Amino acid sequence: MITATYDLTADGVGPVRLTATDRGQGRPYLLLHGGAGPASVAGFADLLAGEQPARVIAPVHPGFDGTPRPETLTSVRGLADVYSAFLETLGLTDVVVVGNSIGGWIAAEMALLGSPRIGAVVLVDAVGIEVPGHPVVDFFSLSLDDVARLSYHDPASFRIDPEAMTPAQRETMAGNRAALAVYGGSMVDPGLRERLSGVTAPALVLWGEADRIADPDYGRAYAAAMPGARFRLLAGTGHVPQIETPGLLLAAIREFTAAEVSVVGPDEGEATLTGPIRMRILEDGSTTGHRLGLGEITIAPHTEGPPQHRHARHDEGFYVVAGTVRFTVGEESHDAGPRTLVMVPPGAPHTFANPGDEPAVVLNTFTPDLYVQYFRDLRAMVAAGRPMTDDAVADVMGRYATEPVTK
């Protein structure tokens, strides 16, 4: 293991000196600690680097453990900017960002920045969102005994005796608490939950079943806010699984990050649209790191498609497998037969239809996979009995950086 300092410049923050440990070799992991400080993830960093294999980089949030914090660095979003700049400085790709508690909040904000260097995020008992009926405990009102009682499945094994602490340890703990208050405040950003719909990276939300800092239903809400995120409850552990059950945490992360081959048969996939236009999702992005989504569209004869629309955040491709598909781009129309590929870049107005007497089949790609969730939302709308009017469809499109073309 090596410890190094880095001089960075982050947007909106300015110059920052960052301290980080670096250990192991393999796929890069950025391990972000919570309010308990860098010591709370050090043992797990050793385990992860030794078992995965992995290169584990564990930074110290500026202001923790006596490190300097610039006056301009006062928010979790600012920390996300710093760590995104850090990944750029290191030149890393396919990084798995793992964060516990406020570290999970930072990881979520990093995912929202859309860095292509991030391959996946793992949120471990994260804080940051607002969930009615499930508040985050007011950490700053807690004694050390309260913290242990609410943070662990087995509090007695992890209780800290303040009388046994050295003056240096007390000073470090007080400094960490002060830095946490600057960054996290109430531990909630009221707008974060809604913004999480913009996360496109693969996401795993892990939660200790005995977490009483933020309960499991809070964790479920976190996962539900991110398109395609997985949620998993960890038995026999609380708010800091990396300390209480590190082997269980490691197994969950290993399963999530393991490379898997996806095989979808002709009668498989996820049906999202039925009727004259049918959509079968063949790849929702979970196998491709959310870089690519793929669906099969079947269009009945003499069927019109959606109103012309344009996407702002993804490319879309159409490969005609059978029949004839009429693609309309602005005022121009193109009839495309089998083995024809049509690519639509962001900003280009387009729609499609089947003018022929036979069904048409098209493979539909999304890069990245952002638009897959649009079809799931349409399915949910229909299941709820809401009519699929132009206004309703436009509302769903708007969730995924897409808008109808107004004439």
Short mmCIF file of C-alpha atoms in Angstrom, two decimals:
data_model
loop_
_atom_site.label_atom_id
_atom_site.label_comp_id
_atom_site.label_asym_id
_atom_site.label_seq_id
_atom_site.Cartn_x
_atom_site.Cartn_y
_atom_site.Cartn_z
CA MET A 1 0.00 0.00 0.00
CA ILE A 2 1.16 3.50 -0.76
CA THR A 3 -0.11 6.83 0.53
CA ALA A 4 0.16 9.83 -1.77
CA THR A 5 -1.05 13.41 -2.04
CA TYR A 6 -2.46 14.92 -5.21
CA ASP A 7 -2.93 18.55 -6.18
CA LEU A 8 -6.18 18.81 -8.12
CA THR A 9 -8.35 21.51 -9.60
CA ALA A 10 -12.08 20.81 -9.56
CA ASP A 11 -14.87 22.77 -11.23
CA GLY A 12 -16.48 25.20 -8.82
CA VAL A 13 -14.05 24.30 -6.06
CA GLY A 14 -10.62 25.33 -7.26
CA PRO A 15 -7.31 23.87 -6.02
CA VAL A 16 -7.57 20.93 -3.61
CA ARG A 17 -4.87 18.81 -2.01
CA LEU A 18 -6.11 15.24 -1.69
CA THR A 19 -4.59 12.37 0.30
CA ALA A 20 -5.34 8.78 -0.76
CA THR A 21 -4.10 5.26 -0.19
CA ASP A 22 -3.58 2.95 -3.17
CA ARG A 23 -3.29 -0.83 -2.88
CA GLY A 24 -3.66 -3.93 -5.06
CA GLN A 25 -3.87 -4.55 -8.80
CA GLY A 26 -6.83 -5.19 -11.09
CA ARG A 27 -10.06 -3.39 -11.84
CA PRO A 28 -10.00 0.03 -10.13
CA TYR A 29 -12.25 0.72 -7.14
CA LEU A 30 -12.73 4.16 -5.57
CA LEU A 31 -13.67 3.53 -1.94
CA LEU A 32 -15.36 6.48 -0.21
CA HIS A 33 -15.66 6.53 3.56
CA GLY A 34 -18.52 7.87 5.64
CA GLY A 35 -18.59 10.08 8.70
CA ALA A 36 -16.60 7.53 10.72
CA GLY A 37 -13.55 8.57 8.70
CA PRO A 38 -10.98 6.76 6.56
CA ALA A 39 -10.20 4.21 9.27
CA SER A 40 -13.72 2.81 8.80
CA VAL A 41 -12.87 1.51 5.31
CA ALA A 42 -9.15 0.67 5.67
CA GLY A 43 -9.66 -2.97 6.64
CA PHE A 44 -12.20 -3.51 3.87
CA ALA A 45 -9.84 -1.90 1.35
CA ASP A 46 -7.23 -4.52 2.26
CA LEU A 47 -9.80 -7.30 1.90
CA LEU A 48 -11.12 -6.04 -1.43
CA ALA A 49 -7.65 -5.60 -2.90
CA GLY A 50 -6.55 -9.03 -1.73
CA GLU A 51 -9.60 -11.06 -2.76
CA GLN A 52 -11.03 -9.51 -5.91
CA PRO A 53 -8.30 -8.84 -7.40
CA ALA A 54 -8.66 -5.07 -7.47
CA ARG A 55 -6.79 -1.82 -7.30
CA VAL A 56 -8.42 -0.02 -4.40
CA ILE A 57 -7.98 3.73 -4.03
CA ALA A 58 -9.29 5.14 -0.76
CA PRO A 59 -9.15 8.94 -0.49
CA VAL A 60 -9.53 10.98 2.68
CA HIS A 61 -12.27 13.58 2.34
CA PRO A 62 -10.52 16.93 2.81
CA GLY A 63 -10.98 18.03 6.41
CA PHE A 64 -10.98 14.49 7.80
CA ASP A 65 -8.04 13.12 9.80
CA GLY A 66 -6.49 16.56 10.00
CA THR A 67 -6.17 17.07 6.23
CA PRO A 68 -6.73 20.57 4.83
CA ARG A 69 -10.12 21.58 3.44
CA PRO A 70 -10.35 24.59 1.11
CA GLU A 71 -12.96 27.14 2.17
CA THR A 72 -14.63 26.69 -1.23
CA LEU A 73 -15.25 22.97 -0.62
CA THR A 74 -18.44 22.87 1.44
CA SER A 75 -20.80 20.34 -0.14
CA VAL A 76 -21.21 16.73 -1.20
CA ARG A 77 -21.56 17.90 -4.79
CA GLY A 78 -18.21 19.67 -4.41
CA LEU A 79 -16.64 16.40 -3.21
CA ALA A 80 -18.13 14.63 -6.23
CA ASP A 81 -16.46 17.23 -8.47
CA VAL A 82 -13.15 16.66 -6.66
CA TYR A 83 -13.28 12.90 -7.07
CA SER A 84 -14.31 13.14 -10.72
CA ALA A 85 -11.24 15.32 -11.29
CA PHE A 86 -9.22 12.74 -9.33
CA LEU A 87 -10.28 9.96 -11.73
CA GLU A 88 -9.26 12.18 -14.65
CA THR A 89 -5.85 12.82 -13.08
CA LEU A 90 -5.28 9.10 -12.55
CA GLY A 91 -6.52 8.29 -16.06
CA LEU A 92 -8.66 5.39 -14.81
CA THR A 93 -11.55 3.76 -16.68
CA ASP A 94 -14.29 1.29 -15.73
CA VAL A 95 -14.03 2.41 -12.11
CA VAL A 96 -16.38 0.94 -9.50
CA VAL A 97 -17.21 3.68 -7.00
CA VAL A 98 -18.15 2.23 -3.60
CA GLY A 99 -19.38 4.59 -0.88
CA ASN A 100 -20.71 4.09 2.64
CA SER A 101 -23.11 6.53 4.33
CA ILE A 102 -22.13 10.05 3.18
CA GLY A 103 -19.61 8.30 0.91
CA GLY A 104 -22.59 6.67 -0.81
CA TRP A 105 -24.15 10.09 -1.24
CA ILE A 106 -20.93 11.28 -2.88
CA ALA A 107 -20.97 8.22 -5.16
CA ALA A 108 -24.55 9.03 -6.21
CA GLU A 109 -23.57 12.62 -7.05
CA MET A 110 -20.59 11.31 -9.04
CA ALA A 111 -22.92 9.04 -11.02
CA LEU A 112 -25.10 12.07 -11.83
CA LEU A 113 -22.07 13.88 -13.26
CA GLY A 114 -21.98 11.20 -15.98
CA SER A 115 -18.23 10.63 -16.05
CA PRO A 116 -17.34 8.02 -18.70
CA ARG A 117 -14.63 6.81 -16.33
CA ILE A 118 -17.21 5.30 -13.96
CA GLY A 119 -18.24 1.75 -14.75
CA ALA A 120 -20.59 1.17 -11.78
CA VAL A 121 -21.57 2.54 -8.39
CA VAL A 122 -22.26 0.68 -5.15
CA LEU A 123 -24.12 2.59 -2.44
CA VAL A 124 -23.72 1.02 1.01
CA ASP A 125 -26.27 2.38 3.52
CA ALA A 126 -26.05 5.76 1.79
CA VAL A 127 -27.66 8.96 3.04
CA GLY A 128 -28.65 12.09 1.12
CA ILE A 129 -32.23 11.62 -0.08
CA GLU A 130 -35.47 12.59 1.61
CA VAL A 131 -37.99 9.80 2.19
CA PRO A 132 -41.24 10.79 3.96
CA GLY A 133 -41.79 8.66 7.03
CA HIS A 134 -38.23 7.37 7.01
CA PRO A 135 -35.94 10.16 8.24
CA VAL A 136 -32.19 9.91 8.62
CA VAL A 137 -31.33 10.01 12.33
CA ASP A 138 -29.89 13.31 13.56
CA PHE A 139 -26.32 12.06 13.87
CA PHE A 140 -25.07 15.19 15.58
CA SER A 141 -27.41 14.70 18.53
CA LEU A 142 -26.05 11.21 19.26
CA SER A 143 -23.59 10.10 21.92
CA LEU A 144 -20.98 7.47 21.03
CA ASP A 145 -23.16 4.83 22.71
CA ASP A 146 -26.13 5.99 20.60
CA VAL A 147 -24.04 5.75 17.44
CA ALA A 148 -23.08 2.15 18.24
CA ARG A 149 -26.64 1.22 19.19
CA LEU A 150 -28.09 2.54 15.94
CA SER A 151 -25.23 1.56 13.61
CA TYR A 152 -24.63 -2.10 14.44
CA HIS A 153 -26.54 -5.34 14.53
CA ASP A 154 -24.39 -6.28 17.53
CA PRO A 155 -23.62 -2.93 19.20
CA ALA A 156 -21.79 -4.39 22.21
CA SER A 157 -18.98 -5.68 20.01
CA PHE A 158 -18.28 -2.25 18.52
CA ARG A 159 -18.84 0.16 21.40
CA ILE A 160 -16.14 2.82 21.78
CA ASP A 161 -15.14 3.84 25.30
CA PRO A 162 -14.46 7.60 25.24
CA GLU A 163 -12.38 7.29 28.39
CA ALA A 164 -9.96 4.96 26.61
CA MET A 165 -9.31 7.39 23.76
CA THR A 166 -6.10 9.41 23.59
CA PRO A 167 -6.22 13.20 23.27
CA ALA A 168 -5.08 12.83 19.64
CA GLN A 169 -7.91 10.42 18.90
CA ARG A 170 -10.44 12.77 20.46
CA GLU A 171 -9.06 15.65 18.41
CA THR A 172 -9.28 13.62 15.19
CA MET A 173 -12.85 12.56 15.96
CA ALA A 174 -13.89 16.14 16.66
CA GLY A 175 -12.31 17.30 13.39
CA ASN A 176 -14.06 14.57 11.45
CA ARG A 177 -17.38 15.50 13.02
CA ALA A 178 -16.88 19.15 12.10
CA ALA A 179 -16.01 18.27 8.48
CA LEU A 180 -19.05 16.00 8.26
CA ALA A 181 -21.28 18.84 9.45
CA VAL A 182 -19.90 21.13 6.72
CA TYR A 183 -20.48 18.63 3.92
CA GLY A 184 -23.65 16.86 5.05
CA GLY A 185 -25.55 19.23 7.32
CA SER A 186 -28.88 17.49 7.92
CA MET A 187 -27.68 14.54 5.79
CA VAL A 188 -30.45 15.25 3.27
CA ASP A 189 -30.66 17.08 -0.05
CA PRO A 190 -34.40 17.47 -0.75
CA GLY A 191 -33.82 17.52 -4.53
CA LEU A 192 -31.50 14.53 -4.79
CA ARG A 193 -34.12 11.79 -4.96
CA GLU A 194 -35.77 13.27 -8.04
CA ARG A 195 -32.41 13.94 -9.72
CA LEU A 196 -31.37 10.31 -9.33
CA SER A 197 -33.59 9.44 -12.33
CA GLY A 198 -30.67 10.75 -14.40
CA VAL A 199 -28.25 8.05 -13.23
CA THR A 200 -27.26 5.81 -16.15
CA ALA A 201 -24.37 3.84 -14.63
CA PRO A 202 -25.11 0.36 -13.24
CA ALA A 203 -25.99 0.80 -9.58
CA LEU A 204 -26.23 -1.56 -6.62
CA VAL A 205 -27.76 -0.42 -3.32
CA LEU A 206 -26.73 -2.53 -0.32
CA TRP A 207 -28.37 -2.13 3.06
CA GLY A 208 -27.85 -3.59 6.50
CA GLU A 209 -31.10 -5.06 7.78
CA ALA A 210 -30.31 -3.69 11.27
CA ASP A 211 -29.44 -0.17 10.11
CA ARG A 212 -31.24 2.29 12.38
CA ILE A 213 -29.40 5.39 11.11
CA ALA A 214 -31.37 5.06 7.87
CA ASP A 215 -33.73 2.09 7.75
CA PRO A 216 -34.04 -0.49 4.94
CA ASP A 217 -37.15 1.16 3.46
CA TYR A 218 -35.06 4.29 3.03
CA GLY A 219 -32.58 2.12 1.11
CA ARG A 220 -35.32 0.66 -1.06
CA ALA A 221 -36.42 4.19 -1.96
CA TYR A 222 -32.83 5.02 -2.90
CA ALA A 223 -32.68 2.09 -5.31
CA ALA A 224 -36.12 2.79 -6.76
CA ALA A 225 -35.04 6.34 -7.64
CA MET A 226 -32.27 5.13 -9.98
CA PRO A 227 -33.29 3.47 -13.27
CA GLY A 228 -32.28 -0.20 -13.25
CA ALA A 229 -30.63 -0.11 -9.82
CA ARG A 230 -30.57 -3.31 -7.80
CA PHE A 231 -31.35 -3.46 -4.08
CA ARG A 232 -30.02 -6.09 -1.70
CA LEU A 233 -30.54 -6.45 2.03
CA LEU A 234 -27.56 -7.70 4.05
CA ALA A 235 -28.47 -9.94 6.99
CA GLY A 236 -26.93 -9.56 10.42
CA THR A 237 -25.42 -6.14 9.83
CA GLY A 238 -26.17 -2.46 10.29
CA HIS A 239 -25.04 0.90 8.93
CA VAL A 240 -21.38 -0.03 8.37
CA PRO A 241 -21.21 -3.53 6.82
CA GLN A 242 -17.56 -3.00 5.85
CA ILE A 243 -16.77 -3.15 9.58
CA GLU A 244 -19.40 -5.55 10.92
CA THR A 245 -19.72 -8.09 8.06
CA PRO A 246 -16.93 -7.36 5.53
CA GLY A 247 -17.09 -10.83 3.98
CA LEU A 248 -20.81 -10.45 3.28
CA LEU A 249 -20.25 -7.04 1.72
CA LEU A 250 -17.39 -8.34 -0.41
CA ALA A 251 -19.51 -11.24 -1.72
CA ALA A 252 -22.33 -8.88 -2.73
CA ILE A 253 -19.96 -6.55 -4.57
CA ARG A 254 -18.18 -9.45 -6.25
CA GLU A 255 -21.47 -10.88 -7.52
CA PHE A 256 -22.53 -7.48 -8.87
CA THR A 257 -19.28 -6.77 -10.70
CA ALA A 258 -18.70 -10.26 -12.10
CA ALA A 259 -18.76 -10.40 -15.90
CA GLU A 260 -21.73 -12.40 -17.20
CA VAL A 261 -22.71 -13.45 -20.70
CA SER A 262 -26.31 -12.58 -21.58
CA VAL A 263 -28.25 -14.97 -23.83
CA VAL A 264 -31.83 -13.96 -24.69
CA GLY A 265 -33.86 -16.51 -26.63
CA PRO A 266 -36.57 -15.80 -29.24
CA ASP A 267 -39.36 -16.12 -26.64
CA GLU A 268 -37.51 -14.32 -23.86
CA GLY A 269 -36.71 -10.70 -23.07
CA GLU A 270 -38.85 -8.10 -21.37
CA ALA A 271 -42.13 -7.17 -23.06
CA THR A 272 -42.85 -3.48 -22.52
CA LEU A 273 -45.32 -2.52 -25.26
CA THR A 274 -48.18 -4.58 -26.66
CA GLY A 275 -50.69 -3.83 -29.39
CA PRO A 276 -49.97 -2.63 -32.95
CA ILE A 277 -46.41 -1.73 -31.87
CA ARG A 278 -44.71 -4.31 -29.66
CA MET A 279 -41.39 -3.76 -27.89
CA ARG A 280 -39.27 -6.55 -26.45
CA ILE A 281 -36.23 -5.39 -24.46
CA LEU A 282 -33.32 -7.71 -25.24
CA GLU A 283 -30.59 -5.81 -23.34
CA ASP A 284 -31.46 -3.25 -20.67
CA GLY A 285 -27.87 -2.14 -20.13
CA SER A 286 -27.13 -4.32 -17.11
CA THR A 287 -24.69 -6.46 -19.13
CA THR A 288 -23.09 -3.60 -21.04
CA GLY A 289 -22.33 -1.21 -18.21
CA HIS A 290 -25.34 0.80 -19.46
CA ARG A 291 -23.40 1.74 -22.59
CA LEU A 292 -25.93 -0.01 -24.87
CA GLY A 293 -29.61 -0.91 -24.70
CA LEU A 294 -31.29 -3.07 -27.35
CA GLY A 295 -34.92 -3.82 -28.15
CA GLU A 296 -36.92 -5.60 -30.84
CA ILE A 297 -39.84 -3.61 -32.27
CA THR A 298 -42.62 -5.39 -34.18
CA ILE A 299 -44.92 -3.03 -36.12
CA ALA A 300 -48.28 -4.21 -37.44
CA PRO A 301 -49.19 -3.44 -41.08
CA HIS A 302 -50.38 0.11 -41.81
CA THR A 303 -49.40 1.37 -38.34
CA GLU A 304 -48.20 4.86 -37.48
CA GLY A 305 -45.46 5.34 -34.93
CA PRO A 306 -45.03 7.98 -32.22
CA PRO A 307 -45.07 11.72 -32.99
CA GLN A 308 -41.76 13.04 -34.29
CA HIS A 309 -39.39 13.61 -31.41
CA ARG A 310 -35.72 14.28 -30.67
CA HIS A 311 -33.37 12.89 -28.04
CA ALA A 312 -30.79 15.05 -26.27
CA ARG A 313 -28.74 12.44 -24.45
CA HIS A 314 -28.51 9.27 -26.53
CA ASP A 315 -28.03 7.98 -30.06
CA GLU A 316 -30.67 5.67 -31.50
CA GLY A 317 -30.28 3.03 -34.18
CA PHE A 318 -32.81 1.01 -36.20
CA TYR A 319 -31.83 -2.15 -38.10
CA VAL A 320 -34.69 -3.49 -40.24
CA VAL A 321 -34.96 -7.28 -39.97
CA ALA A 322 -38.20 -7.84 -41.88
CA GLY A 323 -40.82 -5.83 -43.76
CA THR A 324 -40.57 -2.18 -44.74
CA VAL A 325 -40.28 0.70 -42.28
CA ARG A 326 -40.86 4.32 -43.24
CA PHE A 327 -38.56 6.66 -41.33
CA THR A 328 -39.56 10.32 -41.32
CA VAL A 329 -36.92 12.90 -40.47
CA GLY A 330 -38.33 16.39 -40.52
CA GLU A 331 -40.04 16.73 -43.91
CA GLU A 332 -38.20 13.80 -45.53
CA SER A 333 -39.27 10.14 -45.55
CA HIS A 334 -37.19 7.05 -46.32
CA ASP A 335 -38.58 3.56 -46.91
CA ALA A 336 -36.12 1.04 -45.48
CA GLY A 337 -36.27 -2.67 -46.26
CA PRO A 338 -34.51 -5.63 -44.61
CA ARG A 339 -30.78 -5.30 -43.81
CA THR A 340 -31.02 -1.49 -43.71
CA LEU A 341 -29.52 0.45 -40.81
CA VAL A 342 -30.79 3.90 -39.81
CA MET A 343 -28.81 5.85 -37.19
CA VAL A 344 -30.33 8.87 -35.46
CA PRO A 345 -27.94 11.19 -33.61
CA PRO A 346 -29.02 13.39 -30.68
CA GLY A 347 -31.10 16.36 -31.79
CA ALA A 348 -32.41 14.83 -35.03
CA PRO A 349 -36.24 14.82 -35.29
CA HIS A 350 -37.59 11.41 -36.30
CA THR A 351 -40.38 8.86 -36.22
CA PHE A 352 -41.26 5.63 -37.99
CA ALA A 353 -44.26 3.76 -39.42
CA ASN A 354 -45.11 0.57 -41.28
CA PRO A 355 -46.85 1.48 -44.56
CA GLY A 356 -46.79 -2.09 -45.89
CA ASP A 357 -49.11 -5.07 -45.84
CA GLU A 358 -46.77 -7.27 -43.75
CA PRO A 359 -45.51 -6.89 -40.18
CA ALA A 360 -42.15 -5.14 -39.85
CA VAL A 361 -39.45 -6.12 -37.35
CA VAL A 362 -36.70 -3.72 -36.27
CA LEU A 363 -33.78 -3.99 -33.86
CA ASN A 364 -33.66 -0.73 -31.89
CA THR A 365 -30.44 0.38 -30.14
CA PHE A 366 -29.90 3.06 -27.49
CA THR A 367 -26.40 4.33 -26.69
CA PRO A 368 -26.27 4.78 -23.77
CA ASP A 369 -29.25 2.78 -22.55
CA LEU A 370 -31.15 5.74 -21.06
CA TYR A 371 -34.31 5.24 -23.16
CA VAL A 372 -34.97 1.66 -22.07
CA GLN A 373 -36.69 2.99 -18.97
CA TYR A 374 -39.04 5.07 -21.16
CA PHE A 375 -40.69 1.89 -22.45
CA ARG A 376 -41.00 0.51 -18.92
CA ASP A 377 -42.69 3.73 -17.84
CA LEU A 378 -45.16 3.46 -20.75
CA ARG A 379 -45.96 -0.10 -19.69
CA ALA A 380 -46.59 1.10 -16.12
CA MET A 381 -48.82 3.89 -17.40
CA VAL A 382 -50.95 1.47 -19.39
CA ALA A 383 -51.11 -0.97 -16.47
CA ALA A 384 -52.37 1.87 -14.27
CA GLY A 385 -55.22 2.50 -16.72
CA ARG A 386 -53.97 5.86 -17.96
CA PRO A 387 -54.71 6.53 -21.65
CA MET A 388 -51.64 6.89 -23.84
CA THR A 389 -52.43 10.37 -25.11
CA ASP A 390 -49.88 12.56 -26.88
CA ASP A 391 -49.55 14.72 -23.76
CA ALA A 392 -49.05 11.69 -21.51
CA VAL A 393 -46.41 10.23 -23.84
CA ALA A 394 -44.65 13.59 -24.04
CA ASP A 395 -44.55 13.74 -20.25
CA VAL A 396 -42.86 10.34 -20.08
CA MET A 397 -40.44 11.28 -22.87
CA GLY A 398 -39.42 14.35 -20.91
CA ARG A 399 -38.05 12.18 -18.11
CA TYR A 400 -35.39 10.88 -20.51
CA ALA A 401 -34.16 14.07 -22.21
CA THR A 402 -36.58 13.61 -25.13
CA GLU A 403 -39.19 16.01 -26.48
CA PRO A 404 -41.81 15.95 -29.24
CA VAL A 405 -41.16 18.10 -32.28
CA THR A 406 -43.58 21.00 -32.44
CA LYS A 407 -44.49 22.23 -35.89
#
